[in-house]
mmCIF file of C-alpha atoms in Angstrom:
data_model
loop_
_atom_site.group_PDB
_atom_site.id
_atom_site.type_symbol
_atom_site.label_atom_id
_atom_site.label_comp_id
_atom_site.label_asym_id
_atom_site.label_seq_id
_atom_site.Cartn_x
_atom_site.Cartn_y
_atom_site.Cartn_z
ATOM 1 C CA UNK A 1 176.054 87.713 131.006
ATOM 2 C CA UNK A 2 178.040 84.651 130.373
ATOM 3 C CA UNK A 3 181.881 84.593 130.708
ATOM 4 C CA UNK A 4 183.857 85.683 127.415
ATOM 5 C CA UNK A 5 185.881 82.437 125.296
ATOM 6 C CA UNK A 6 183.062 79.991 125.958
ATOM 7 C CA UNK A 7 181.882 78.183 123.136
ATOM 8 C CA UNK A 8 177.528 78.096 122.777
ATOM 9 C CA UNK A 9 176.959 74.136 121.940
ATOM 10 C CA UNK A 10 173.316 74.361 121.965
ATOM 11 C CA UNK A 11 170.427 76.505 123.564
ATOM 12 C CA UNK A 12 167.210 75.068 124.584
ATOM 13 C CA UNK A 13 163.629 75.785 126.440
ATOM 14 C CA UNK A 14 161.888 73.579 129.062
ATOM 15 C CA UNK A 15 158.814 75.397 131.024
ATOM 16 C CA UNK A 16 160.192 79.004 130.750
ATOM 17 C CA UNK A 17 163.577 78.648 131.231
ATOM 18 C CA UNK A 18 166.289 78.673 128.573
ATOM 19 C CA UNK A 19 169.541 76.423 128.833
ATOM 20 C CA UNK A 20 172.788 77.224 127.595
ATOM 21 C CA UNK A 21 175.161 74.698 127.102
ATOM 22 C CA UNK A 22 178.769 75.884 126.601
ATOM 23 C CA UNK A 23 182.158 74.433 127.125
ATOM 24 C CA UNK A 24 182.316 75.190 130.659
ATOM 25 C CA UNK A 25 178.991 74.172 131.958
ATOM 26 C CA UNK A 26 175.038 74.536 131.774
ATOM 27 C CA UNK A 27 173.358 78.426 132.177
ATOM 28 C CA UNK A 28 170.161 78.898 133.004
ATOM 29 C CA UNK A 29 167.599 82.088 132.444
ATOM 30 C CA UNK A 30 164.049 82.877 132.996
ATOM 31 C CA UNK A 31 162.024 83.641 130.479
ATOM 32 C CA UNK A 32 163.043 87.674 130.723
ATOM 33 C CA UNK A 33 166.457 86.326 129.901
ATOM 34 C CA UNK A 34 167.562 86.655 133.610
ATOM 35 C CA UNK A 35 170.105 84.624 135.077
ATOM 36 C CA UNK A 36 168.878 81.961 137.351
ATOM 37 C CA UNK A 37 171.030 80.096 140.189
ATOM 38 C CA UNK A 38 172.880 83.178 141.307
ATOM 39 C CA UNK A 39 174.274 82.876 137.542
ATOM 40 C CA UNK A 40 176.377 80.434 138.140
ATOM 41 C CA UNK A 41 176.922 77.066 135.658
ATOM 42 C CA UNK A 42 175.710 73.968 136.056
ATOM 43 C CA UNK A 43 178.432 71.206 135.832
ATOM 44 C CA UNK A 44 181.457 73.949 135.774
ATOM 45 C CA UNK A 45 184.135 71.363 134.874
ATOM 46 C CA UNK A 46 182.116 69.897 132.060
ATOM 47 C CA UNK A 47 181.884 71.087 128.467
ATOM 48 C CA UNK A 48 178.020 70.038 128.382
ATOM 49 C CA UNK A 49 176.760 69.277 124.838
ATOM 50 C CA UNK A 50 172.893 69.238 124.986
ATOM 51 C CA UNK A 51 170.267 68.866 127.873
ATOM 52 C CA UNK A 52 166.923 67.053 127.953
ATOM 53 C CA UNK A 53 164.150 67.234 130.034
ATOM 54 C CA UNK A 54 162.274 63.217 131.247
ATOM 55 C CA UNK A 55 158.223 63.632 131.743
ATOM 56 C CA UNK A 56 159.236 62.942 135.916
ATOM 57 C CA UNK A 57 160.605 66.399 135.511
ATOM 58 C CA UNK A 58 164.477 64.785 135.618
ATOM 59 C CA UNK A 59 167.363 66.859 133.824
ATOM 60 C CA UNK A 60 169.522 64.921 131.321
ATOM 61 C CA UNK A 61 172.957 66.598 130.552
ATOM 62 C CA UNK A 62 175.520 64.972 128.010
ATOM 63 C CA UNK A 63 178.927 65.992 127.648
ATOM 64 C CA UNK A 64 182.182 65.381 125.176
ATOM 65 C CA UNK A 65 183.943 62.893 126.720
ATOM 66 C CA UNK A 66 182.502 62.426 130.211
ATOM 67 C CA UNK A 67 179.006 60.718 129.974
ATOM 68 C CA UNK A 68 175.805 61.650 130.796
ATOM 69 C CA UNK A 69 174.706 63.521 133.904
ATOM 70 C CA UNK A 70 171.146 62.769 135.324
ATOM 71 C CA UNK A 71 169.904 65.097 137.896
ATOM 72 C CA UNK A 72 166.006 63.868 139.622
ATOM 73 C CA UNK A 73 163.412 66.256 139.672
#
């Protein structure tokens, strides 16, 4: 399901859904192990590092070298 040559960073679960952070963006998947958004990743251009999740329901995405990406509920 995800593209060959990427490199897994980290894999984590919020509310059913399991995040895969990779070197060329964020996957998601239900909890079948189904892609979710059309399988397409999250943040494409950035090599994403981890992901947390704020009690308003807020994504937090850090990268290597670019920051952190906040995305509201």
């Amino acid at each position: 399901v995800l593209p060959p040559g990427i490199f897994i960073q980290e894999v984590v679960t919020f509310d059913n859904e399991f995040w895969i952070c990779t070197s060329t963006g964020a996957y998601c998947f239900d909890e079948n192990w189904q892609p979710k958004y059309c399988n397409n990743a999250m943040y494409r251009d950035f090599s994403i590092s981890g992901i947390m999740k704020d009690k308003e329901g807020g994504y937090w995405f850090s990268t290597i070298n670019k920051g952190i990406l906040y995305v509201p509920n």
